[in-house]
Short mmCIF file of C-alpha atoms and ligand atoms in Angstrom, two decimals:
data_model
loop_
_atom_site.label_atom_id
_atom_site.label_comp_id
_atom_site.label_asym_id
_atom_site.label_seq_id
_atom_site.Cartn_x
_atom_site.Cartn_y
_atom_site.Cartn_z
CA MET Y 1 -7.54 -14.42 -39.75
CA SER Y 2 -4.70 -14.24 -42.24
CA TYR Y 3 -1.53 -12.35 -41.58
CA LEU Y 4 -2.45 -9.71 -44.17
CA ALA Y 5 -5.84 -9.13 -42.63
CA ASP Y 6 -4.14 -8.71 -39.29
CA LEU Y 7 -1.96 -5.97 -40.69
CA ALA Y 8 -4.96 -4.20 -42.06
CA VAL Y 9 -6.56 -3.71 -38.68
CA VAL Y 10 -3.44 -2.59 -36.84
CA THR Y 11 -3.22 1.04 -37.89
CA ASP Y 12 -0.07 2.93 -37.12
CA PRO Y 13 -0.95 5.83 -34.77
CA LYS Y 14 1.53 8.00 -36.63
CA GLU Y 15 -0.31 7.37 -39.86
CA GLN Y 16 -3.62 8.24 -38.27
CA ALA Y 17 -2.21 11.59 -37.29
CA LEU Y 18 -0.67 12.25 -40.70
CA ASP Y 19 -0.99 15.93 -41.46
CA THR Y 20 -0.77 16.34 -45.20
CA THR Y 21 -0.83 20.13 -45.25
CA TRP Y 22 1.76 20.92 -42.58
CA TRP Y 23 3.81 22.87 -45.15
CA LYS Y 24 1.05 25.47 -45.63
CA ASP Y 25 2.06 27.47 -42.57
CA ALA Y 26 5.40 25.88 -41.72
CA ILE Y 27 8.61 27.62 -40.81
CA PHE Y 28 11.40 26.09 -42.86
CA TYR Y 29 14.94 26.57 -41.63
CA GLN Y 30 17.43 26.48 -44.50
CA ILE Y 31 20.69 24.79 -43.60
CA TYR Y 32 23.69 25.45 -45.79
CA PRO Y 33 25.46 22.29 -44.62
CA ARG Y 34 29.03 23.56 -45.13
CA SER Y 35 28.32 26.45 -42.80
CA PHE Y 36 26.04 25.14 -40.08
CA SER Y 37 28.05 22.88 -37.78
CA ASP Y 38 31.14 20.70 -38.22
CA SER Y 39 31.22 17.40 -36.31
CA ASN Y 40 34.48 15.93 -37.59
CA GLY Y 41 36.89 18.84 -37.30
CA ASP Y 42 37.70 19.35 -40.99
CA GLY Y 43 36.49 22.94 -40.94
CA VAL Y 44 33.45 22.17 -43.11
CA GLY Y 45 29.96 21.66 -41.69
CA ASP Y 46 28.36 18.22 -42.11
CA LEU Y 47 25.29 16.10 -41.37
CA GLY Y 48 26.72 14.97 -38.02
CA GLY Y 49 26.79 18.66 -37.13
CA VAL Y 50 23.14 19.03 -38.07
CA ARG Y 51 22.26 16.05 -35.85
CA ASP Y 52 24.17 17.61 -32.96
CA ARG Y 53 22.16 20.81 -33.27
CA LEU Y 54 18.65 19.41 -33.57
CA GLY Y 55 17.95 20.47 -30.00
CA TYR Y 56 18.68 24.05 -31.01
CA LEU Y 57 16.29 23.85 -33.94
CA GLU Y 58 13.59 22.51 -31.65
CA LEU Y 59 14.23 25.38 -29.25
CA LEU Y 60 13.99 27.84 -32.12
CA GLY Y 61 10.63 26.31 -32.95
CA VAL Y 62 11.01 25.56 -36.66
CA ASP Y 63 8.80 22.95 -38.31
CA ALA Y 64 11.13 21.73 -41.03
CA ILE Y 65 14.68 21.92 -42.26
CA TRP Y 66 15.73 22.33 -45.87
CA LEU Y 67 19.20 21.00 -46.46
CA SER Y 68 21.09 22.60 -49.33
CA PRO Y 69 22.60 19.75 -51.42
CA VAL Y 70 24.35 16.97 -49.53
CA MET Y 71 24.64 14.50 -52.41
CA LYS Y 72 27.93 13.28 -53.83
CA SER Y 73 29.61 16.20 -55.54
CA PRO Y 74 33.05 17.45 -56.58
CA MET Y 75 31.88 20.75 -54.99
CA ALA Y 76 32.58 23.06 -57.91
CA ASP Y 77 29.42 24.90 -56.78
CA HIS Y 78 29.42 23.51 -53.21
CA GLY Y 79 27.07 20.64 -53.94
CA TYR Y 80 24.92 22.21 -56.64
CA ASP Y 81 26.99 20.04 -59.01
CA VAL Y 82 25.86 16.50 -58.24
CA SER Y 83 27.82 13.46 -59.42
CA ASP Y 84 25.57 10.89 -57.73
CA PRO Y 85 22.08 12.04 -56.70
CA ARG Y 86 21.50 8.90 -54.60
CA ALA Y 87 24.59 9.09 -52.39
CA ILE Y 88 25.73 11.43 -49.62
CA ASP Y 89 29.02 13.20 -50.21
CA PRO Y 90 31.71 11.91 -47.79
CA LEU Y 91 32.43 15.51 -46.82
CA PHE Y 92 28.96 15.60 -45.23
CA GLY Y 93 28.68 12.00 -43.99
CA ASP Y 94 26.99 8.92 -45.38
CA LEU Y 95 23.55 7.37 -45.78
CA ASP Y 96 23.62 6.05 -42.21
CA VAL Y 97 24.06 9.56 -40.80
CA MET Y 98 21.33 10.82 -43.09
CA ASP Y 99 18.96 8.07 -41.95
CA ALA Y 100 19.75 8.83 -38.31
CA LEU Y 101 19.22 12.53 -38.90
CA ILE Y 102 15.81 11.90 -40.47
CA GLU Y 103 14.78 9.66 -37.60
CA GLU Y 104 15.98 12.00 -34.87
CA ALA Y 105 14.48 15.07 -36.52
CA HIS Y 106 11.15 13.27 -36.80
CA GLY Y 107 11.45 12.34 -33.14
CA ARG Y 108 11.52 16.07 -32.42
CA ASP Y 109 8.65 16.74 -34.79
CA ILE Y 110 10.89 18.41 -37.36
CA LYS Y 111 10.42 17.51 -41.03
CA VAL Y 112 13.44 17.04 -43.27
CA THR Y 113 13.51 18.34 -46.81
CA MET Y 114 16.46 18.38 -49.17
CA ASP Y 115 17.66 20.18 -52.25
CA LEU Y 116 17.42 18.41 -55.60
CA VAL Y 117 19.40 19.69 -58.57
CA PRO Y 118 17.64 18.39 -61.67
CA ASN Y 119 18.61 21.11 -64.16
CA HIS Y 120 22.19 19.88 -64.48
CA THR Y 121 24.68 17.34 -63.18
CA SER Y 122 28.32 17.60 -62.27
CA ASP Y 123 30.78 17.14 -65.12
CA GLN Y 124 32.05 14.23 -62.97
CA HIS Y 125 28.70 12.39 -63.17
CA PRO Y 126 29.20 9.00 -64.90
CA TRP Y 127 26.66 10.06 -67.52
CA PHE Y 128 28.78 13.02 -68.54
CA ALA Y 129 31.95 10.91 -68.71
CA ALA Y 130 30.03 8.50 -70.94
CA ALA Y 131 28.83 11.39 -73.10
CA LEU Y 132 32.38 12.63 -73.62
CA ALA Y 133 33.53 9.15 -74.55
CA SER Y 134 30.73 8.77 -77.10
CA ALA Y 135 30.22 10.11 -80.58
CA PRO Y 136 28.03 13.08 -81.50
CA GLY Y 137 24.43 11.93 -81.88
CA SER Y 138 24.89 9.01 -79.46
CA PRO Y 139 22.29 8.17 -76.78
CA GLU Y 140 24.92 9.11 -74.16
CA ARG Y 141 25.19 12.63 -75.53
CA ALA Y 142 21.41 12.90 -75.88
CA ARG Y 143 21.02 13.17 -72.08
CA TYR Y 144 22.82 16.52 -72.20
CA ILE Y 145 22.72 19.41 -74.65
CA PHE Y 146 25.52 18.98 -77.16
CA ARG Y 147 25.66 21.00 -80.36
CA ASP Y 148 28.11 21.56 -83.20
CA GLY Y 149 29.82 24.92 -83.06
CA SER Y 150 29.06 27.77 -85.40
CA GLY Y 151 31.42 29.33 -87.93
CA PRO Y 152 33.11 27.50 -90.82
CA ASP Y 153 35.11 25.15 -88.58
CA GLY Y 154 32.69 25.00 -85.65
CA SER Y 155 35.15 26.92 -83.50
CA GLN Y 156 32.52 29.38 -82.29
CA PRO Y 157 29.90 28.47 -79.66
CA PRO Y 158 26.50 27.42 -81.04
CA ASN Y 159 24.95 30.67 -79.82
CA ASN Y 160 25.91 33.75 -77.81
CA TRP Y 161 24.47 32.66 -74.46
CA PRO Y 162 26.37 33.74 -71.36
CA SER Y 163 26.53 31.62 -68.25
CA ILE Y 164 24.66 33.00 -65.22
CA PHE Y 165 27.99 32.89 -63.38
CA GLY Y 166 29.87 34.83 -66.09
CA GLY Y 167 31.69 33.78 -69.27
CA PRO Y 168 30.11 31.75 -72.08
CA ALA Y 169 27.42 29.12 -71.45
CA TRP Y 170 29.09 26.67 -73.86
CA THR Y 171 32.32 24.69 -73.55
CA ARG Y 172 33.95 22.75 -76.36
CA VAL Y 173 35.08 19.18 -75.89
CA ASP Y 174 37.54 17.02 -77.83
CA SER Y 175 36.46 14.36 -80.29
CA ALA Y 176 37.62 10.74 -79.96
CA ASP Y 177 40.64 11.46 -82.19
CA GLY Y 178 41.69 14.41 -80.03
CA SER Y 179 40.53 17.08 -82.48
CA PRO Y 180 38.19 19.84 -81.23
CA GLY Y 181 34.63 18.54 -81.23
CA GLN Y 182 31.15 19.57 -80.11
CA TRP Y 183 30.07 22.08 -77.49
CA TYR Y 184 27.92 21.42 -74.42
CA LEU Y 185 25.57 23.82 -72.67
CA HIS Y 186 26.03 24.92 -69.07
CA ILE Y 187 23.79 27.73 -67.92
CA PHE Y 188 25.88 27.85 -64.72
CA ALA Y 189 29.53 26.78 -64.33
CA GLN Y 190 31.41 24.69 -66.86
CA GLU Y 191 31.34 21.89 -64.27
CA GLN Y 192 27.50 21.91 -64.38
CA PRO Y 193 26.39 20.56 -67.79
CA ASP Y 194 22.66 21.09 -68.39
CA LEU Y 195 20.53 17.99 -68.72
CA ASN Y 196 18.18 17.51 -71.66
CA TRP Y 197 14.69 17.29 -70.18
CA ASP Y 198 13.28 15.98 -73.46
CA ASN Y 199 15.19 12.78 -72.81
CA ALA Y 200 13.22 9.90 -71.26
CA GLU Y 201 16.19 8.56 -69.30
CA VAL Y 202 16.67 11.93 -67.61
CA VAL Y 203 13.03 11.97 -66.53
CA GLU Y 204 13.15 8.37 -65.33
CA ASP Y 205 16.33 8.90 -63.35
CA LEU Y 206 14.80 11.75 -61.38
CA THR Y 207 11.83 9.55 -60.56
CA THR Y 208 14.23 6.96 -59.18
CA THR Y 209 15.98 9.64 -57.13
CA LEU Y 210 12.71 10.98 -55.72
CA ARG Y 211 11.64 7.49 -54.61
CA PHE Y 212 15.08 6.73 -53.22
CA TRP Y 213 14.88 9.61 -50.73
CA LEU Y 214 11.13 9.45 -50.08
CA ASP Y 215 11.47 5.78 -49.16
CA ARG Y 216 14.09 6.82 -46.58
CA GLY Y 217 11.59 9.17 -44.95
CA ILE Y 218 12.41 12.52 -46.57
CA ASP Y 219 9.43 14.90 -46.30
CA GLY Y 220 10.03 16.87 -49.45
CA PHE Y 221 12.37 18.60 -51.83
CA ARG Y 222 13.48 22.07 -52.73
CA ILE Y 223 13.89 21.97 -56.49
CA ASP Y 224 16.82 23.96 -57.78
CA VAL Y 225 16.24 26.12 -60.88
CA ALA Y 226 12.68 24.78 -61.07
CA HIS Y 227 11.76 27.44 -63.63
CA GLY Y 228 14.69 26.73 -65.94
CA MET Y 229 14.79 23.02 -66.65
CA ALA Y 230 13.12 23.04 -70.08
CA LYS Y 231 15.15 24.32 -73.04
CA PRO Y 232 13.10 23.87 -76.20
CA ALA Y 233 15.18 22.97 -79.26
CA GLU Y 234 14.14 26.11 -81.18
CA LEU Y 235 15.39 28.24 -78.30
CA LEU Y 236 18.83 26.70 -78.54
CA ASP Y 237 19.13 28.02 -82.10
CA MET Y 238 18.55 31.59 -80.93
CA ASN Y 239 21.02 34.25 -80.01
CA LEU Y 240 19.96 36.44 -77.10
CA GLU Y 241 19.71 40.14 -77.52
CA GLY Y 242 19.83 43.25 -75.41
CA ASN Y 243 18.29 42.98 -71.99
CA ALA Y 244 17.56 39.31 -72.54
CA LEU Y 245 21.09 38.84 -71.25
CA MET Y 246 20.00 39.97 -67.82
CA LYS Y 247 20.39 37.24 -65.24
CA ASN Y 248 17.42 35.15 -64.14
CA ASP Y 249 15.14 37.89 -65.37
CA ASP Y 250 11.69 37.46 -66.84
CA ASP Y 251 13.22 38.77 -70.06
CA ASP Y 252 15.67 35.89 -70.27
CA PRO Y 253 13.98 33.34 -72.58
CA ARG Y 254 16.05 30.49 -71.19
CA PHE Y 255 13.90 30.48 -68.07
CA ASP Y 256 10.22 29.87 -67.48
CA ASN Y 257 9.44 28.03 -70.71
CA ASP Y 258 5.95 26.53 -70.91
CA ALA Y 259 7.43 23.07 -71.41
CA VAL Y 260 8.75 23.11 -67.84
CA HIS Y 261 5.28 22.52 -66.41
CA GLU Y 262 5.11 19.02 -67.87
CA ILE Y 263 8.25 18.16 -65.89
CA HIS Y 264 6.69 19.38 -62.66
CA ARG Y 265 3.53 17.42 -63.31
CA GLY Y 266 5.66 14.30 -63.59
CA ILE Y 267 7.39 15.07 -60.29
CA ARG Y 268 4.06 15.72 -58.57
CA LYS Y 269 2.69 12.34 -59.63
CA VAL Y 270 5.49 10.65 -57.72
CA MET Y 271 5.11 12.97 -54.71
CA ASP Y 272 1.40 12.18 -54.52
CA GLU Y 273 2.28 8.55 -53.88
CA TYR Y 274 3.80 9.78 -50.60
CA PRO Y 275 1.09 11.69 -48.72
CA GLY Y 276 2.34 14.47 -46.47
CA THR Y 277 5.37 15.31 -48.60
CA THR Y 278 6.00 18.62 -50.33
CA THR Y 279 7.98 20.34 -53.08
CA ILE Y 280 9.32 23.88 -53.12
CA GLY Y 281 10.47 25.23 -56.45
CA GLU Y 282 13.12 27.88 -56.84
CA ILE Y 283 11.12 30.20 -59.09
CA TRP Y 284 12.73 33.49 -60.04
CA VAL Y 285 9.67 34.69 -61.94
CA GLN Y 286 8.37 38.21 -61.39
CA ASP Y 287 5.18 37.93 -63.36
CA ASN Y 288 2.48 37.00 -60.86
CA ALA Y 289 0.36 34.87 -63.19
CA ARG Y 290 3.35 32.97 -64.52
CA PHE Y 291 4.61 32.39 -60.98
CA GLY Y 292 1.21 31.04 -59.96
CA ASP Y 293 1.24 28.59 -62.86
CA TYR Y 294 3.87 26.53 -61.00
CA ILE Y 295 1.73 26.23 -57.89
CA ARG Y 296 -1.12 24.19 -59.25
CA PRO Y 297 -2.70 21.15 -57.59
CA ASP Y 298 -0.84 18.89 -60.02
CA GLU Y 299 2.51 20.77 -59.95
CA LEU Y 300 4.64 22.20 -57.14
CA HIS Y 301 3.25 22.62 -53.63
CA LEU Y 302 5.17 25.82 -52.93
CA GLY Y 303 7.25 28.34 -54.82
CA PHE Y 304 10.21 30.06 -53.19
CA ASN Y 305 9.30 33.69 -53.61
CA PHE Y 306 12.00 36.37 -53.72
CA ARG Y 307 9.68 39.39 -53.80
CA LEU Y 308 10.07 40.37 -50.16
CA ALA Y 309 13.82 39.77 -50.23
CA GLU Y 310 14.07 42.04 -53.26
CA ALA Y 311 12.15 44.93 -51.65
CA ASP Y 312 14.00 47.82 -50.04
CA PHE Y 313 13.08 48.80 -46.50
CA ASP Y 314 10.39 51.11 -47.79
CA ALA Y 315 6.73 50.83 -46.84
CA ALA Y 316 5.41 51.10 -50.39
CA ALA Y 317 7.94 48.60 -51.74
CA ILE Y 318 7.22 46.14 -48.93
CA ARG Y 319 3.48 46.47 -49.37
CA ASP Y 320 3.85 45.88 -53.12
CA ALA Y 321 5.96 42.79 -52.47
CA VAL Y 322 3.33 41.43 -50.08
CA THR Y 323 0.44 42.22 -52.41
CA ASN Y 324 2.20 40.69 -55.41
CA SER Y 325 3.18 37.60 -53.45
CA LEU Y 326 -0.42 37.05 -52.39
CA ASP Y 327 -1.72 37.82 -55.84
CA ALA Y 328 0.70 35.36 -57.46
CA VAL Y 329 -0.82 32.37 -55.67
CA GLU Y 330 -4.39 33.50 -55.10
CA ARG Y 331 -5.74 32.49 -58.52
CA VAL Y 332 -4.44 28.94 -58.06
CA ASP Y 333 -5.52 28.78 -54.41
CA GLY Y 334 -1.87 28.34 -53.51
CA THR Y 335 0.07 29.06 -50.35
CA PRO Y 336 2.13 32.26 -50.23
CA THR Y 337 5.76 31.96 -49.14
CA TRP Y 338 8.07 34.50 -47.55
CA ALA Y 339 11.84 34.75 -47.30
CA LEU Y 340 14.27 37.53 -46.44
CA SER Y 341 17.40 35.72 -47.59
CA ASN Y 342 19.00 32.48 -48.73
CA HIS Y 343 22.46 31.24 -49.71
CA ASP Y 344 22.47 33.18 -53.00
CA ILE Y 345 21.70 36.73 -51.87
CA ALA Y 346 23.15 39.23 -49.41
CA ARG Y 347 21.99 38.86 -45.83
CA GLU Y 348 19.10 41.13 -44.83
CA VAL Y 349 20.95 43.02 -42.09
CA THR Y 350 23.44 44.15 -44.73
CA ARG Y 351 20.84 44.83 -47.41
CA TYR Y 352 18.94 47.08 -45.00
CA GLY Y 353 22.00 49.24 -44.43
CA GLY Y 354 24.13 47.20 -42.00
CA GLY Y 355 25.04 48.08 -38.42
CA ASP Y 356 22.39 48.89 -35.83
CA ARG Y 357 20.02 50.30 -38.37
CA GLY Y 358 20.21 47.24 -40.61
CA THR Y 359 19.67 45.06 -37.56
CA GLN Y 360 16.62 47.06 -36.38
CA ARG Y 361 15.10 46.83 -39.83
CA ALA Y 362 15.76 43.09 -40.07
CA ARG Y 363 14.01 42.73 -36.67
CA ALA Y 364 11.02 44.63 -37.99
CA MET Y 365 10.91 42.52 -41.15
CA ILE Y 366 10.88 39.19 -39.38
CA LEU Y 367 7.81 40.31 -37.44
CA LEU Y 368 6.19 41.39 -40.69
CA GLU Y 369 7.01 38.08 -42.32
CA LEU Y 370 5.79 35.94 -39.44
CA ALA Y 371 2.55 37.94 -39.31
CA LEU Y 372 1.65 36.98 -42.87
CA PRO Y 373 -0.33 33.89 -43.82
CA GLY Y 374 1.69 31.11 -45.45
CA THR Y 375 5.09 29.50 -45.27
CA VAL Y 376 8.26 31.20 -44.01
CA PHE Y 377 11.84 30.34 -44.89
CA VAL Y 378 14.62 31.31 -42.47
CA TYR Y 379 18.20 31.03 -43.74
CA ASN Y 380 20.64 29.76 -41.12
CA GLY Y 381 22.24 32.62 -39.24
CA ALA Y 382 19.45 35.08 -40.02
CA GLU Y 383 18.06 34.35 -36.56
CA LEU Y 384 21.40 35.56 -35.17
CA GLY Y 385 21.28 38.74 -37.22
CA LEU Y 386 24.46 37.82 -39.06
CA PRO Y 387 25.55 40.39 -41.63
CA ASN Y 388 27.28 39.63 -44.92
CA VAL Y 389 31.03 39.39 -44.46
CA ASP Y 390 33.41 41.33 -46.63
CA LEU Y 391 35.95 38.57 -47.26
CA PRO Y 392 39.47 39.04 -48.62
CA ASP Y 393 40.01 38.05 -52.27
CA ASP Y 394 42.23 35.09 -51.50
CA VAL Y 395 39.55 33.18 -49.57
CA LEU Y 396 36.72 33.60 -52.06
CA GLN Y 397 35.42 30.24 -53.34
CA ASP Y 398 32.19 30.92 -55.21
CA PRO Y 399 32.65 30.07 -58.92
CA VAL Y 400 31.07 33.46 -59.69
CA TRP Y 401 34.29 35.17 -58.54
CA GLU Y 402 36.53 33.37 -61.06
CA ARG Y 403 34.01 33.15 -63.89
CA SER Y 404 33.19 36.85 -63.76
CA GLY Y 405 36.90 37.62 -64.07
CA HIS Y 406 36.77 39.00 -60.50
CA ALA Y 407 34.15 41.54 -61.52
CA GLU Y 408 31.66 40.06 -59.04
CA ARG Y 409 32.62 38.91 -55.57
CA GLY Y 410 30.08 36.12 -55.53
CA ARG Y 411 28.03 34.67 -52.70
CA ASP Y 412 30.62 33.64 -50.10
CA GLY Y 413 29.82 36.66 -47.92
CA CYS Y 414 26.44 35.20 -46.90
CA ARG Y 415 27.84 31.69 -46.35
CA VAL Y 416 30.33 32.28 -43.52
CA PRO Y 417 29.91 29.56 -40.82
CA VAL Y 418 27.42 30.03 -37.99
CA PRO Y 419 28.91 31.07 -34.60
CA TRP Y 420 27.67 28.88 -31.74
CA GLU Y 421 29.58 29.68 -28.57
CA GLY Y 422 32.77 31.00 -27.00
CA THR Y 423 34.67 34.20 -27.53
CA GLU Y 424 36.78 33.63 -30.60
CA PRO Y 425 36.63 31.91 -33.99
CA PRO Y 426 35.66 29.19 -34.76
CA PHE Y 427 33.01 29.82 -32.07
CA GLY Y 428 32.17 26.14 -31.58
CA PHE Y 429 31.35 25.72 -35.28
CA SER Y 430 34.29 23.33 -35.62
CA SER Y 431 37.15 21.98 -33.54
CA SER Y 432 39.47 23.31 -36.24
CA THR Y 433 40.39 26.98 -36.45
CA ARG Y 434 40.76 26.51 -40.21
CA THR Y 435 37.13 26.88 -41.15
CA TRP Y 436 36.29 26.78 -44.87
CA LEU Y 437 35.62 30.52 -44.76
CA PRO Y 438 37.14 32.66 -41.99
CA MET Y 439 34.79 33.85 -39.24
CA PRO Y 440 34.98 37.47 -38.04
CA PRO Y 441 36.25 37.83 -34.44
CA GLU Y 442 33.51 40.40 -33.75
CA TRP Y 443 30.91 37.66 -34.04
CA ALA Y 444 31.62 36.88 -30.37
CA SER Y 445 28.57 38.97 -29.51
CA ARG Y 446 26.41 37.14 -32.04
CA THR Y 447 26.91 33.54 -30.98
CA VAL Y 448 23.91 31.39 -30.15
CA GLU Y 449 25.24 31.13 -26.59
CA ALA Y 450 25.46 34.90 -26.14
CA GLN Y 451 22.04 35.50 -27.66
CA LEU Y 452 20.15 32.78 -25.81
CA GLU Y 453 20.82 34.58 -22.55
CA ASP Y 454 19.93 38.03 -23.84
CA VAL Y 455 16.20 38.79 -23.96
CA ASP Y 456 16.81 41.64 -26.38
CA SER Y 457 18.80 39.59 -28.90
CA MET Y 458 17.71 38.76 -32.44
CA LEU Y 459 17.56 35.10 -31.46
CA SER Y 460 15.21 35.84 -28.56
CA LEU Y 461 13.02 37.89 -30.88
CA TYR Y 462 12.82 34.98 -33.35
CA ARG Y 463 12.05 32.46 -30.62
CA ALA Y 464 9.32 34.58 -29.04
CA ALA Y 465 7.75 35.48 -32.37
CA ILE Y 466 7.79 31.90 -33.67
CA GLU Y 467 6.20 30.70 -30.44
CA LEU Y 468 3.43 33.30 -30.50
CA ARG Y 469 2.71 32.56 -34.15
CA ALA Y 470 2.26 28.89 -33.32
CA LEU Y 471 0.14 29.43 -30.21
CA ARG Y 472 -2.11 32.41 -30.75
CA PRO Y 473 -5.41 31.94 -32.56
CA GLU Y 474 -5.18 35.48 -33.94
CA PHE Y 475 -2.69 34.20 -36.54
CA SER Y 476 -5.42 32.48 -38.52
CA GLY Y 477 -7.11 33.28 -41.78
CA THR Y 478 -5.51 33.54 -45.18
CA GLU Y 479 -6.70 37.09 -45.95
CA VAL Y 480 -4.62 40.20 -45.38
CA ASP Y 481 -6.71 43.35 -44.84
CA TRP Y 482 -4.73 46.56 -45.19
CA TYR Y 483 -5.25 49.44 -42.77
CA GLY Y 484 -4.86 53.05 -43.59
CA SER Y 485 -1.52 54.13 -42.12
CA PRO Y 486 0.67 57.26 -42.08
CA PRO Y 487 2.95 57.78 -45.10
CA GLY Y 488 6.04 55.58 -44.85
CA CYS Y 489 4.23 53.06 -42.65
CA LEU Y 490 2.05 50.05 -43.22
CA ALA Y 491 -0.44 48.06 -41.21
CA PHE Y 492 -2.54 44.99 -41.94
CA ARG Y 493 -4.86 42.67 -40.11
CA ARG Y 494 -5.31 38.92 -40.28
CA ARG Y 495 -8.89 37.65 -40.11
CA GLY Y 496 -8.03 35.94 -36.81
CA GLY Y 497 -7.43 39.39 -35.36
CA LEU Y 498 -3.68 39.91 -35.44
CA ILE Y 499 -2.59 43.39 -36.46
CA CYS Y 500 0.93 44.04 -37.73
CA ALA Y 501 2.24 47.61 -38.07
CA LEU Y 502 5.58 48.61 -39.53
CA ASN Y 503 7.25 52.02 -39.33
CA ALA Y 504 9.73 52.70 -42.13
CA THR Y 505 9.94 56.44 -41.43
CA ASP Y 506 12.56 58.24 -39.32
CA VAL Y 507 10.21 59.21 -36.51
CA PRO Y 508 7.95 57.39 -34.01
CA ILE Y 509 4.34 56.89 -35.09
CA PRO Y 510 1.19 56.10 -33.09
CA LEU Y 511 0.18 52.42 -33.03
CA PRO Y 512 -3.18 51.22 -34.33
CA PRO Y 513 -5.66 50.50 -31.51
CA GLY Y 514 -5.27 47.12 -29.80
CA GLU Y 515 -3.33 45.30 -27.13
CA LEU Y 516 0.38 45.10 -27.82
CA LEU Y 517 1.58 41.53 -28.21
CA MET Y 518 5.20 42.25 -29.07
CA ALA Y 519 7.39 44.80 -30.81
CA SER Y 520 10.75 44.59 -32.54
CA ALA Y 521 12.02 47.58 -30.48
CA PRO Y 522 10.94 49.27 -27.24
CA LEU Y 523 8.09 51.75 -27.73
CA VAL Y 524 8.92 55.45 -27.37
CA ASP Y 525 6.26 57.28 -25.34
CA GLY Y 526 3.78 54.61 -26.35
CA GLN Y 527 4.65 55.03 -30.02
CA LEU Y 528 6.29 52.68 -32.52
CA PRO Y 529 9.86 53.89 -33.13
CA ALA Y 530 11.49 54.27 -36.56
CA ASP Y 531 12.61 51.03 -38.28
CA ALA Y 532 10.37 48.90 -36.09
CA ALA Y 533 7.30 46.66 -36.28
CA ALA Y 534 4.73 45.58 -33.72
CA TRP Y 535 2.02 42.96 -33.28
CA LEU Y 536 -1.28 43.86 -31.67
CA VAL Y 537 -4.45 41.91 -31.01
C1 GLC K 1 20.38 27.79 -57.71
C2 GLC K 1 21.06 27.67 -56.37
C3 GLC K 1 22.43 28.25 -56.49
C4 GLC K 1 23.21 27.45 -57.51
C5 GLC K 1 22.48 27.43 -58.86
C6 GLC K 1 23.05 26.39 -59.76
O1 GLC K 1 20.16 29.10 -58.08
O2 GLC K 1 20.29 28.28 -55.38
O3 GLC K 1 23.12 28.25 -55.27
O4 GLC K 1 24.49 28.01 -57.68
O5 GLC K 1 21.12 27.11 -58.68
O6 GLC K 1 22.76 25.11 -59.29
#
């Protein structure tokens, strides 16, 4: 028997057990690496910190982690400006730490997915340096979106597009002789030049990046600005008018162009060479049919869906968000996804009114979310009930703050480091008290340590709910059947038999018939209190 034949009969037991659809009901835990755990005492979280905390993630019961970008980056947008997509930034570690993290996470049955940022690069990417050093019309410039300015001397931007972060979306560069030259497009910060997705080298380079990480054992990618990568040439000649200037809105023609689907089909071809991997697109698209178009068998596996996160704590609004989310993927036989927050939006406790009330509502919403069929995304710190932090001006770091001329405070408030243990900042997050954003002293009661011991804590609620969801057969079936419920309330049933009821009124309401499995707050005379949810079977 030849050596090759020998290999063919020895099947790897891991491969035999390969589950290619694990992502269809997975709980993804989003790690914002700067803010999760710092292993080297520089006040910024890193991959060593993630390794150190894998035991916690196992205890929490999540199936996968999604790492916000850890690639080499000058950090103008905290890693969403990548200067080398196939290297780890030294702030976070190196490839060895990443490899070890992947191996150890897999040892605990936790998948590892990472953010990819294909819409733009950093202005420090070698390609952009080469573009600046090259003449207009050169192949180096063709990888980005360079245009001559408008007006008699080209001193005006090519069109009136604003950047999503504030200010214009175009920046002018110097020509070789030092005179003012062309303009380049950056939908986000000036340090994030948009790539030209009509360029073959751009497409090929992403393929190389996908293979680079997949070959190291990565289980999938979250794709940043997945709905915005294509910018057809005719669009670039247009000025935007009126409400088209609204950010990331369906009315903004810079997003959700039909041409983007071709890009995703290319990505999917590579992913399909690696069975059991997945892609999650960031898709800020409200229109259900257009959202569903991304989740086709030959495009993305999952779409990050903001509908629930955008709903107020109001029964009708929540029910609409659920119905629309299901509707968006039904036609394409896709998997619905649910999220209450991420690193770009205010934390749910704060959105629901803050304080005890905001916390009670966030507790109710996590039960609602975990009762639904599909994939759930939990943003680090949500399981501790962290609120947004009102930070002083002089510590704000999000480019939105500067670019908006201080009109918008930006996203730092939802990115404050996670408190682990102890009674004062930095709460075990770091050995340094100089954390990249200051941590509020009152978070002493919200540390992981404090909450693990407390059966009534948010963390205990998450752990218990995640465990029940994994174990109980009642959480099966992809259909959601709505029950009649009192005004201001909602109730639905999974085909497996689970019933979820939510009370968004100010008074207790009777529960639907069934045996109580768990509730987000103690019942009052056998009734579901205000701002609470319950599971029954
Ligand atoms: C996405 C990211 C956000 C980032 C932006 C630009 O929206 O979630 O954090 O600033 O893309 O990359």
